[in-house]
XYZ file of C-alpha atoms in Angstrom:
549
model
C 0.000 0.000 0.000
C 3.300 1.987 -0.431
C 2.190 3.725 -3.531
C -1.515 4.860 -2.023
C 0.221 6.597 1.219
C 2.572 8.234 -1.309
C -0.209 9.902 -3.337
C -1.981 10.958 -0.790
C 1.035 12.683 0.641
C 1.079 14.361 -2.863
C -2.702 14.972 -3.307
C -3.209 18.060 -1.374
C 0.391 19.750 -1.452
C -0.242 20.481 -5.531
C -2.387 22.597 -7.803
C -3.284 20.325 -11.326
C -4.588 20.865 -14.299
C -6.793 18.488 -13.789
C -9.121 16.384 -11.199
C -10.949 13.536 -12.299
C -13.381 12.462 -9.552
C -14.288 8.779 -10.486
C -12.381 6.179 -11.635
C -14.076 4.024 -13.991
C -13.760 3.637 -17.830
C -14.703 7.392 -18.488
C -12.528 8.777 -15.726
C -9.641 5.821 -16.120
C -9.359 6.548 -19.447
C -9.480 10.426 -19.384
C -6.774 10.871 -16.655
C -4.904 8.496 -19.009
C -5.413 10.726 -21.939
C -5.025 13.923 -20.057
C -1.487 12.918 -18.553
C 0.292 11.140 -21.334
C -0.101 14.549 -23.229
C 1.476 16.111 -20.278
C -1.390 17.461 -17.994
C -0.675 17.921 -14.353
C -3.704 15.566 -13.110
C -4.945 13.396 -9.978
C -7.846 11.028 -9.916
C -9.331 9.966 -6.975
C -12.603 7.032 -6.429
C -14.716 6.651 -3.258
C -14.408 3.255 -3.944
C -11.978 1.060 -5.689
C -10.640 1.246 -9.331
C -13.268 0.248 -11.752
C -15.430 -0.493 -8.559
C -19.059 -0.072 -9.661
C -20.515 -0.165 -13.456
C -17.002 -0.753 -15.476
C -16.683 -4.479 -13.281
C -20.346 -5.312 -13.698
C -20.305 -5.585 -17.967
C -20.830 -8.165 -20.081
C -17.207 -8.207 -21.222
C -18.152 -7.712 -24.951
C -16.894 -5.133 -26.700
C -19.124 -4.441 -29.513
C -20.476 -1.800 -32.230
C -24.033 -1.662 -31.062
C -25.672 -3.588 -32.942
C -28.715 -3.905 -31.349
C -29.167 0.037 -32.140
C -29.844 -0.821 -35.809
C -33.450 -2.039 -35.318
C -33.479 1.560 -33.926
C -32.296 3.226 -36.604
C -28.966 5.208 -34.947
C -26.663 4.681 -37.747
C -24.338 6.987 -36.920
C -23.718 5.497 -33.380
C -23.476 2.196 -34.641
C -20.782 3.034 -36.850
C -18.725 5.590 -34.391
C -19.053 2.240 -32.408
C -17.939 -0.193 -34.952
C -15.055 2.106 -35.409
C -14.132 2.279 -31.766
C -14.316 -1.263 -31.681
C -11.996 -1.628 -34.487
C -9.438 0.766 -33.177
C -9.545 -1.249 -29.900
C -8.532 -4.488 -31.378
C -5.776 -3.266 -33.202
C -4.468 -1.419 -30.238
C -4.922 -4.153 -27.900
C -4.476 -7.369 -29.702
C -3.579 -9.537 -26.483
C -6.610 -8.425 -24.985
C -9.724 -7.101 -27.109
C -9.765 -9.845 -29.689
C -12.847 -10.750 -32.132
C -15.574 -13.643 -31.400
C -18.201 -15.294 -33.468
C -21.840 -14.772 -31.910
C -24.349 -17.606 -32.649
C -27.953 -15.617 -33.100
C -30.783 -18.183 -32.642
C -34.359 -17.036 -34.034
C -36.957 -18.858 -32.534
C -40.862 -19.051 -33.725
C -42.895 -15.869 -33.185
C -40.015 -13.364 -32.802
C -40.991 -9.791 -34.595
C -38.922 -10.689 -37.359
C -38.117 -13.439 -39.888
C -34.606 -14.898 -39.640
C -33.322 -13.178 -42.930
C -34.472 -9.801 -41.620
C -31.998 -9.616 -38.799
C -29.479 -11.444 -41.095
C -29.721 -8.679 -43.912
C -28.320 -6.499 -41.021
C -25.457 -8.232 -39.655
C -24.329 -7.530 -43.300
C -24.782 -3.901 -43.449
C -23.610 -4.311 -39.409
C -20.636 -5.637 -41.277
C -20.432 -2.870 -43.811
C -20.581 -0.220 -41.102
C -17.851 -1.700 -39.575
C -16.027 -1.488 -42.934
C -15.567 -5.049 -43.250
C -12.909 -5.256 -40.416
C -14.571 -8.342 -38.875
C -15.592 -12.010 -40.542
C -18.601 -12.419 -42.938
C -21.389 -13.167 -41.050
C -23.264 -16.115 -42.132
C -27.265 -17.672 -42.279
C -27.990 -20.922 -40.546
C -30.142 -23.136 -40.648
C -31.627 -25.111 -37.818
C -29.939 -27.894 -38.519
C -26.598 -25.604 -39.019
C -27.082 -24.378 -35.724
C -27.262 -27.578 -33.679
C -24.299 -28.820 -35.798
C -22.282 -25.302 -34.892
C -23.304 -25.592 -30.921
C -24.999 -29.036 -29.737
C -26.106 -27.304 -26.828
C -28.519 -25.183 -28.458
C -32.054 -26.140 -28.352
C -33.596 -25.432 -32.097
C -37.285 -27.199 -31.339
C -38.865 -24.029 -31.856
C -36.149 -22.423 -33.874
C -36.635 -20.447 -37.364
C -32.804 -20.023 -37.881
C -29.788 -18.133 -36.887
C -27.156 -16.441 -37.940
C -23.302 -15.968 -37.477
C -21.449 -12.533 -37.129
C -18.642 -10.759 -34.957
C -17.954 -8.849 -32.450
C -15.506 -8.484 -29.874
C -14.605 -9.551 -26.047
C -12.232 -8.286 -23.289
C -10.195 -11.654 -23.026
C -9.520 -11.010 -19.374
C -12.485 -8.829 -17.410
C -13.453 -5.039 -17.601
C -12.291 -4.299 -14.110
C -8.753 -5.145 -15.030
C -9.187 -3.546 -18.614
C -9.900 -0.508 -17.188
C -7.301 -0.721 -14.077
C -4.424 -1.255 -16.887
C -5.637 2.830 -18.061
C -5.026 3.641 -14.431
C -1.905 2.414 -14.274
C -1.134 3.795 -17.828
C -2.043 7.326 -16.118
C 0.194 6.826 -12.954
C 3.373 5.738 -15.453
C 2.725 9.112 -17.105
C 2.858 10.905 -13.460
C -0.859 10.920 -12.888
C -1.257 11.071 -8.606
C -4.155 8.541 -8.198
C -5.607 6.719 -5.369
C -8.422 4.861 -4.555
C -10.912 5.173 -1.506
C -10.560 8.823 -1.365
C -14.708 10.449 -1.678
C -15.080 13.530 -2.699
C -17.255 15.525 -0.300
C -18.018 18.100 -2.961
C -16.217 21.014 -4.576
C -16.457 24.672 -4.551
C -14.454 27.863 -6.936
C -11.810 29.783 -5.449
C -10.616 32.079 -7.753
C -9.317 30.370 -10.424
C -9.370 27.428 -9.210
C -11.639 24.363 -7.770
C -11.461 22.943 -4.625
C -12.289 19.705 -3.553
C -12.643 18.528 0.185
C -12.122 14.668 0.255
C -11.644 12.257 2.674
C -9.280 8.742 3.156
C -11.975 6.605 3.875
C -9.030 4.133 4.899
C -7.296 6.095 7.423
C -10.151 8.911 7.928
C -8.228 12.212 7.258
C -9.625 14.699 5.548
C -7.929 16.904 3.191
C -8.078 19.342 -0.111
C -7.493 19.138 -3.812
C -6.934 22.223 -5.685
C -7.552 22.002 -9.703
C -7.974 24.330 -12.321
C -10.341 22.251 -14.118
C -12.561 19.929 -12.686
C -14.139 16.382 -14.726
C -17.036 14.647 -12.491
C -16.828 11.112 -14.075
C -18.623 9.556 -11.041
C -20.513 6.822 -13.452
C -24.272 6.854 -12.208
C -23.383 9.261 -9.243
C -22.612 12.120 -12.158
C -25.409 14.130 -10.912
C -25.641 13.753 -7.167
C -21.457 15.121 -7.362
C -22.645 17.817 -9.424
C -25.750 18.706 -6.751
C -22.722 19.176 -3.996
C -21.198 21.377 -6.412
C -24.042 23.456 -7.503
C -23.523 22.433 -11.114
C -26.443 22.900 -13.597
C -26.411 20.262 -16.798
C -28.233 19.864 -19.789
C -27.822 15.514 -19.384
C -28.825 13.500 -16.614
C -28.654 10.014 -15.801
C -32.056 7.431 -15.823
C -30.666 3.613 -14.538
C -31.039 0.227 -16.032
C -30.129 -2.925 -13.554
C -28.381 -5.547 -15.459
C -27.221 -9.137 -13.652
C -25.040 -12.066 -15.454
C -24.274 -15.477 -13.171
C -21.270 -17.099 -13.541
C -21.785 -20.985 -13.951
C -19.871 -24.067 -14.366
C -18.814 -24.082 -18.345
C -21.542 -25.062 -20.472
C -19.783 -25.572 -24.231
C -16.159 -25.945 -24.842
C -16.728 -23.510 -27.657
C -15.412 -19.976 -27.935
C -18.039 -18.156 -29.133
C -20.819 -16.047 -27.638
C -24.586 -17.768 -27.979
C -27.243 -15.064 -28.208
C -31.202 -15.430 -27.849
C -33.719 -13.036 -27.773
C -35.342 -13.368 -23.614
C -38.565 -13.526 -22.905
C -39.288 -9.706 -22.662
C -37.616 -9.537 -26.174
C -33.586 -8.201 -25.110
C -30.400 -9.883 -26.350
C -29.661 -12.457 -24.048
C -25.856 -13.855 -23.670
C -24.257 -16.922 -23.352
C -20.567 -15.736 -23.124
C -17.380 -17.796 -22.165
C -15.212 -16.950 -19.740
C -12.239 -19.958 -19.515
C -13.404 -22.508 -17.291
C -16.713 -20.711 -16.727
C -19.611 -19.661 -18.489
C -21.519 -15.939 -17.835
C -25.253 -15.720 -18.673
C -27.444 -12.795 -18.864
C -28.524 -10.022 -18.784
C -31.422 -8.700 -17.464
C -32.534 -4.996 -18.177
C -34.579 -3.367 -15.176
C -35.417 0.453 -14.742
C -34.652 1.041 -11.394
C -34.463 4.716 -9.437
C -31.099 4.785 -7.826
C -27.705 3.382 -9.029
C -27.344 0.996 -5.400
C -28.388 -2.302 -6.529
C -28.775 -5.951 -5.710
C -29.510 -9.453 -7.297
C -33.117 -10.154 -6.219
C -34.731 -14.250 -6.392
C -36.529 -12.887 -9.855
C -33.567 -11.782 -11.306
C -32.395 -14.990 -10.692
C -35.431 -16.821 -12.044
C -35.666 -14.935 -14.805
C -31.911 -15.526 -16.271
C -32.193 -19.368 -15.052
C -35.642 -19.968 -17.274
C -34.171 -18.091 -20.136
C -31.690 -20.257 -20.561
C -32.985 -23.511 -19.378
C -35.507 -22.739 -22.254
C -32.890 -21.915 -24.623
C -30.718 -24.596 -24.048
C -30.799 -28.478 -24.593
C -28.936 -28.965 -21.046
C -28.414 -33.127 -19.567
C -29.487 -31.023 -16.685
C -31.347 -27.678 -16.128
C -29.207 -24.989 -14.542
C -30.287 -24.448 -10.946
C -29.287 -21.729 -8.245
C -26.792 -24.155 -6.677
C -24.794 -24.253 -10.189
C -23.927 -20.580 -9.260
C -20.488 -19.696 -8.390
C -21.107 -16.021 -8.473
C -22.590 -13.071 -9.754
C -22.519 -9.772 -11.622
C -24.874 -6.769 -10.971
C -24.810 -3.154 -11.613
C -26.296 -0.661 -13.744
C -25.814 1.139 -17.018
C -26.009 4.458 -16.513
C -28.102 5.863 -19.210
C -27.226 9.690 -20.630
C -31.202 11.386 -21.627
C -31.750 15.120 -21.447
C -35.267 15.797 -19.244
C -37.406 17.090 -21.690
C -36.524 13.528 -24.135
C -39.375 12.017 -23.499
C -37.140 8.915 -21.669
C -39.798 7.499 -19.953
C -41.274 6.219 -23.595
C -38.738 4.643 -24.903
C -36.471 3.385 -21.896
C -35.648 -0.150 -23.528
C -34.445 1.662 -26.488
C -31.814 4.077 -24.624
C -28.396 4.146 -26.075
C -25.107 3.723 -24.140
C -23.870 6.645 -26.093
C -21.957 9.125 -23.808
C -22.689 13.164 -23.738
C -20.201 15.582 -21.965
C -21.596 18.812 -20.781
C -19.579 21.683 -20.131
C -19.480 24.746 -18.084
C -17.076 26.726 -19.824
C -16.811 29.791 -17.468
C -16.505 27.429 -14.003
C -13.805 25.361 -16.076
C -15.634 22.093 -15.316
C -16.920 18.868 -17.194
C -19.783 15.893 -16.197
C -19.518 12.414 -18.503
C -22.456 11.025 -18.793
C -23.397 7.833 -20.267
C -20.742 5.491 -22.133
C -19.350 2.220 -22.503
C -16.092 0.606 -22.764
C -15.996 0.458 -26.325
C -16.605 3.829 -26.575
C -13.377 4.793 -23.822
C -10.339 5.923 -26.119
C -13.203 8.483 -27.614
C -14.013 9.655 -23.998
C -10.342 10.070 -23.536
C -9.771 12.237 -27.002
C -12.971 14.029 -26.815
C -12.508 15.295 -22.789
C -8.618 16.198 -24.121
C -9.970 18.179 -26.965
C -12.689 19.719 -24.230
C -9.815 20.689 -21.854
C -7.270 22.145 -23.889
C -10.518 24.997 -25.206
C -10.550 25.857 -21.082
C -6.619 26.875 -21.064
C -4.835 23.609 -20.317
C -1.743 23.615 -22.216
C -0.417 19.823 -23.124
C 3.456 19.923 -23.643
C 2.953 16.709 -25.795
C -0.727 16.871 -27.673
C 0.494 13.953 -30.514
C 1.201 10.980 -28.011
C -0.316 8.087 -27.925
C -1.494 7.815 -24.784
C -3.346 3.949 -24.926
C -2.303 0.820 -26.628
C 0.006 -2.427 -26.155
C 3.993 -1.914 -26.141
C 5.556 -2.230 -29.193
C 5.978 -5.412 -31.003
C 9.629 -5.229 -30.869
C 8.908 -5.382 -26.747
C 6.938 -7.979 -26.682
C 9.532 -9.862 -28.667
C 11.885 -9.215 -26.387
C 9.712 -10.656 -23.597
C 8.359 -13.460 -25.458
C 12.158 -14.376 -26.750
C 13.290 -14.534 -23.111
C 10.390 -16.398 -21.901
C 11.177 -19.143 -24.945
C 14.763 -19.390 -23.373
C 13.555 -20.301 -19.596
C 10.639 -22.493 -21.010
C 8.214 -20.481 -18.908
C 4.961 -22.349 -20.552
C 6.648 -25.417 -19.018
C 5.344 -23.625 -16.045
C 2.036 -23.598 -16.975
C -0.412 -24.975 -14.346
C -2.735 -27.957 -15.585
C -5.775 -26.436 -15.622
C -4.605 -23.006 -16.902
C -6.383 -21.751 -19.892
C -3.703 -20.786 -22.107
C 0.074 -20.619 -21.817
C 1.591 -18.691 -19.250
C 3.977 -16.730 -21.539
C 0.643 -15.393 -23.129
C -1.285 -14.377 -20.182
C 1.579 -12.445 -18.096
C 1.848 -10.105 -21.575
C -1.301 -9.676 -21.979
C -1.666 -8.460 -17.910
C 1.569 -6.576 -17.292
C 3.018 -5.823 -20.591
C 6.462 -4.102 -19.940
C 6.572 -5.004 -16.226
C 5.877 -8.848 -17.316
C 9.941 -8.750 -18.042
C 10.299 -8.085 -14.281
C 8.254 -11.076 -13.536
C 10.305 -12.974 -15.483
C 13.739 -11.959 -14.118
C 12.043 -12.477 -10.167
C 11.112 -15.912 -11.646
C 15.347 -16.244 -12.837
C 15.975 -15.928 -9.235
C 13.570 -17.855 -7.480
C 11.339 -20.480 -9.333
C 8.654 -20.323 -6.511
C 7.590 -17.043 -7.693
C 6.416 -19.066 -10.785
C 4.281 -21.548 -8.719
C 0.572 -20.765 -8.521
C -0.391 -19.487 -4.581
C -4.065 -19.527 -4.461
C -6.023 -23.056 -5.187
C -7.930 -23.033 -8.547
C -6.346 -19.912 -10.114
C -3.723 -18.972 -12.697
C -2.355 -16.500 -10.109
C 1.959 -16.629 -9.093
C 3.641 -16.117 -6.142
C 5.627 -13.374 -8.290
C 2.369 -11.397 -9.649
C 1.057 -11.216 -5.905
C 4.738 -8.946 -5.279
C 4.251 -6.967 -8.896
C 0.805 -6.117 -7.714
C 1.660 -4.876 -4.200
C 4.519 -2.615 -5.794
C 2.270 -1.703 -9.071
C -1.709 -1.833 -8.201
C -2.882 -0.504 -5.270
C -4.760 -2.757 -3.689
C -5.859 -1.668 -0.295
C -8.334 -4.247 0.121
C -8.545 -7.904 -0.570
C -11.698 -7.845 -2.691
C -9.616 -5.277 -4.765
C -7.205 -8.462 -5.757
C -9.762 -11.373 -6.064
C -12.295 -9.283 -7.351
C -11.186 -6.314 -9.719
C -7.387 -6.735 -10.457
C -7.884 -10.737 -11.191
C -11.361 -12.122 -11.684
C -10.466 -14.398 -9.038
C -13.684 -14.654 -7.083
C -15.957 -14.593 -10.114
C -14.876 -18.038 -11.333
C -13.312 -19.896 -8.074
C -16.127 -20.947 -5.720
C -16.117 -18.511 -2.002
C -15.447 -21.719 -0.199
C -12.408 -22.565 -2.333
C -11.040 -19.411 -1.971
C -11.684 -19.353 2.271
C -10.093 -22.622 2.469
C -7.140 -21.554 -0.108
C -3.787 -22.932 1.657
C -2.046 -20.033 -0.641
C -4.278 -17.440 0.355
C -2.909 -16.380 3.842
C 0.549 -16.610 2.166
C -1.066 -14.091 -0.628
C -2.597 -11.357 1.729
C 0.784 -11.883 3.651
C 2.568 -10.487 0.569
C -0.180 -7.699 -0.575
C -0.875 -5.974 3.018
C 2.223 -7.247 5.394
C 1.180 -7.210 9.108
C -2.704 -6.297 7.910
C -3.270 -9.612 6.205
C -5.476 -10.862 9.029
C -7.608 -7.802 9.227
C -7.831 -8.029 5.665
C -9.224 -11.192 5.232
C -11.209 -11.110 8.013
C -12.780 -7.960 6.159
C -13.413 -9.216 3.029
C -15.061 -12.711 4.553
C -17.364 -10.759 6.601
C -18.509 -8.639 3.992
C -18.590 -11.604 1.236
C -23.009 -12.999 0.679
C -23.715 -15.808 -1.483
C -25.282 -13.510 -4.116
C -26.389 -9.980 -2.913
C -24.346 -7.347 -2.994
C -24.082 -3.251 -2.905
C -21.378 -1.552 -5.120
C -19.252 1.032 -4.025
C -19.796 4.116 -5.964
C -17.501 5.790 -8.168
C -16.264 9.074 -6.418
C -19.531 10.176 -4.724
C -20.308 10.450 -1.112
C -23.888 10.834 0.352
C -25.747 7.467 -0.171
């Protein structure tokens, strides 16, 4: 927790550029943008990194497709774009998938209709992606045996795109992209509102770890507090022309249902998309769509129910999924972007994820609204572009601020893992080699693990039961990650707790030794923490920079 207490040493003696209150894919990826063109800026989140919408997704990375029944072409093809760019910048890790579209008897639309537009879909998306195809019933069950086509009309293939690893840690990686380019971040620090003084904002905060309470001073101010945009902006009498309305979404995380990598897609009873997605040794199934009031959610028994008889309908299972197939679960909302007078109420199933960002030129201050992770390195450009027209100069405005090392360093890396036949190393039940998942997770700082593996071969060996994790990543993430609580590991920086059952994990004989490493003489209090806050299946988020809930 070395690199937290540092921060917040630095966090009140400085005046930046910049503050970005919330750290999830709108605010991660601005402060990235925003520093690695040479802004002076700090970040701060009442909860954890990526703590609250950007770790409850359905780790797809898509061009919207659903939005062409709607008609909004132009975001459909600003998102095919974005999804484009982020699969060339981040090959290891945003990487294209085949979805499997059944059509079932009595849906709106013949099978060819929705096939017609995964070809313009395609088109919009300038071809980047495979052809999509039209199947049959027959073609279906032959693709994916599990698939129950009684009552099918057809299908159809096309792509998209998923975060190989999870969203938390996708956005995390733009955190720690910010702190490399001097960024002074830190997590569990809530904003308690802001006020102008002079030319400049101030923000009173508060370590909800140690308790102090402190100030921020910033020329500009960003509020990208995910759904708590507008209750920040009430403490700090800001007016906007957005607002947020809320949509509940939950996925549960089952035993693996296909040994295929693709994502199966359905149509649910109340006529949404509905997801079978892999996710290694574990499948992820949803999602519901709920209007609820505020963005402090739970799974309920009929969210449940409803996800379980969708699929159990859907698919031709030896054995209907039941609640004690669940491992774990996802739940959060989408915070949807509307302006009041919209009409929202109408047409709530049809809201975009599309992000606005108001501005308030003469206070020097910005609210995100909306967005998406495919949508994040346009966030980051667009709130640069905003910035720089309220007086922040950027030393460096052409660097590229997001994207994997060069090739020439991952050569390097993979070259020297070759020579210590690190995929030897590989544990059994390890979804691909090791040499491939440390790149893709650390990038540059994977060559560290690899020299602290030269010296000692047990910080190769896998330390928690049932995960892919080493003794040697535990030591990179206390130096590099800031985790300050032990949900922040299993939870956000690994998917840990998502696809290893709570009872494995309590019973772990590598998890004392892990919290040993990550919090020193805390490790106690820290488990103890996280095991008496740990349910079955409800649970609260924290929110994203915003106090008063």
């Amino acid at each position: 927790m070395q690199l937290r207490q540092n921060n917040l040493h630095k966090l009140p003696d400085r005046v930046f550029d910049v503050l970005v209150i919330g750290a999830g894919i709108n605010g991660a990826s601005a402060a990235a943008a925003l520093s690695g063109k040479g802004a002076r800026v700090a970040l701060i989140d009442r909860g954890d990194f990526a703590g609250s919408t950007s770790m409850q997704s359905s780790n797809l990375v898509w061009g919207g497709i659903k939005y062409m029944e709607s008609g909004d072409f132009a975001l459909v093809r600003k998102l095919c774009k974005s999804r484009n760019h982020l699969i060339k910048s981040y090959p290891s890790t945003v990487q294209e998938i085949r979805f499997l579209t059944t059509i079932n008897k009595g849906f709106r639309h013949h099978p060819l209709y929705p096939w017609a537009g995964t070809w313009l879909y395609w088109l919009m998306g300038s071809g980047f992606t495979r052809r999509p195809n039209f199947l049959r019933p027959r073609d279906i069950k032959a693709r994916e045996p599990i698939i129950a086509i009684g009552d099918a009309q057809g299908g159809f293939e096309y792509s998209d795109a998923y975060l190989h690893d999870n969203d938390a840690r996708f956005v995390f990686n733009f955190v720690r992209g910010a702190l490399d380019f001097g960024t002074v971040a830190a997590n569990y620090v809530e904003s308690l509102g802001s006020r102008r003084e002079g030319e400049h904002w101030v923000t009173e905060v508060q370590d909800r770890i140690g308790g102090s309470r402190f100030e921020i001073r910033s020329k500009v101010l960003i509020n990208a507090a995910g759904p708590w945009v507008d209750r920040h902006n009430e403490l700090s009498g800001q007016r906007t022309e957005h607002r947020h309305v809320f949509s509940k979404g939950i996925h549960l995380i089952v035993p693996r249902l296909t040994n295929q990598r693709r994502v199966l897609a359905f149509f649910a009873d109340d006529g949404r998309l509905f997801f079978v997605i892999p996710m290694g040794a574990r499948t992820c199934i949803g999602t519901t769509d709920t209007r609820v009031e505020t963005p402090e959610v739970g799974v309920t028994e009929e969210d449940v129910g409803f996800v379980l008889d969708n699929i159990n309908k859907r698919l031709a299972l030896d054995t209907p999924l039941t609640e004690s197939d669940i491992i774990a679960t996802r739940c959060g909302v989408r915070p949807l972007a509307v302006k009041p007078r919209s009409g929202s109420e109408r047409d709530f199933l049809n809201l975009s994820r599309k992000h606005a960002i108001d501005i308030d030129a003469e206070a020097r201050h910005l609210s995100i609204f909306g967005g998406k992770l495919t949508d994040c390195l346009n966030v980051g450009e667009e709130v640069v572009e905003e910035v720089g027209r309220l007086g922040v100069e950027f030393p460096f405005p052409d660097y590229r601020w997001y994207g994997e090392p060069d090739a020439s360093v991952r050569d390097t890396f993979m070259h020297q893992a070759r020579l210590m036949d690190l995929d030897a190393m590989t544990a059994s039940h390890a979804s691909e080699p090791l040499s491939t998942r440390l790149w893709r997770r650390y990038g540059t700082q994977a060559l560290e693990l690899l020299e602290d593996i030269r010296q000692d071969p047990r910080q190769g060996e896998v330390l928690i039961e049932g995960t892919e994790y080493l003794r040697g990543e535990l030591k990179l993430t206390r130096r590099r990650e800031m985790v300050t609580r032990l949900e922040d590991f299993l939870r956000r920086r690994s998917k840990i707790s998502l696809v290893v059952p709570q009872e494995t994990i309590r019973t772990s004989p590598g998890l004392r030794e892990a919290c040993d490493i990550l919090f020193g003489d805390q490790a106690q209090a820290r488990m103890e923490e996280y095991f008496a806050a740990s349910t079955p299946r409800a649970h609260v988020d924290e929110g994203e920079g915003v106090p008063g809930r």
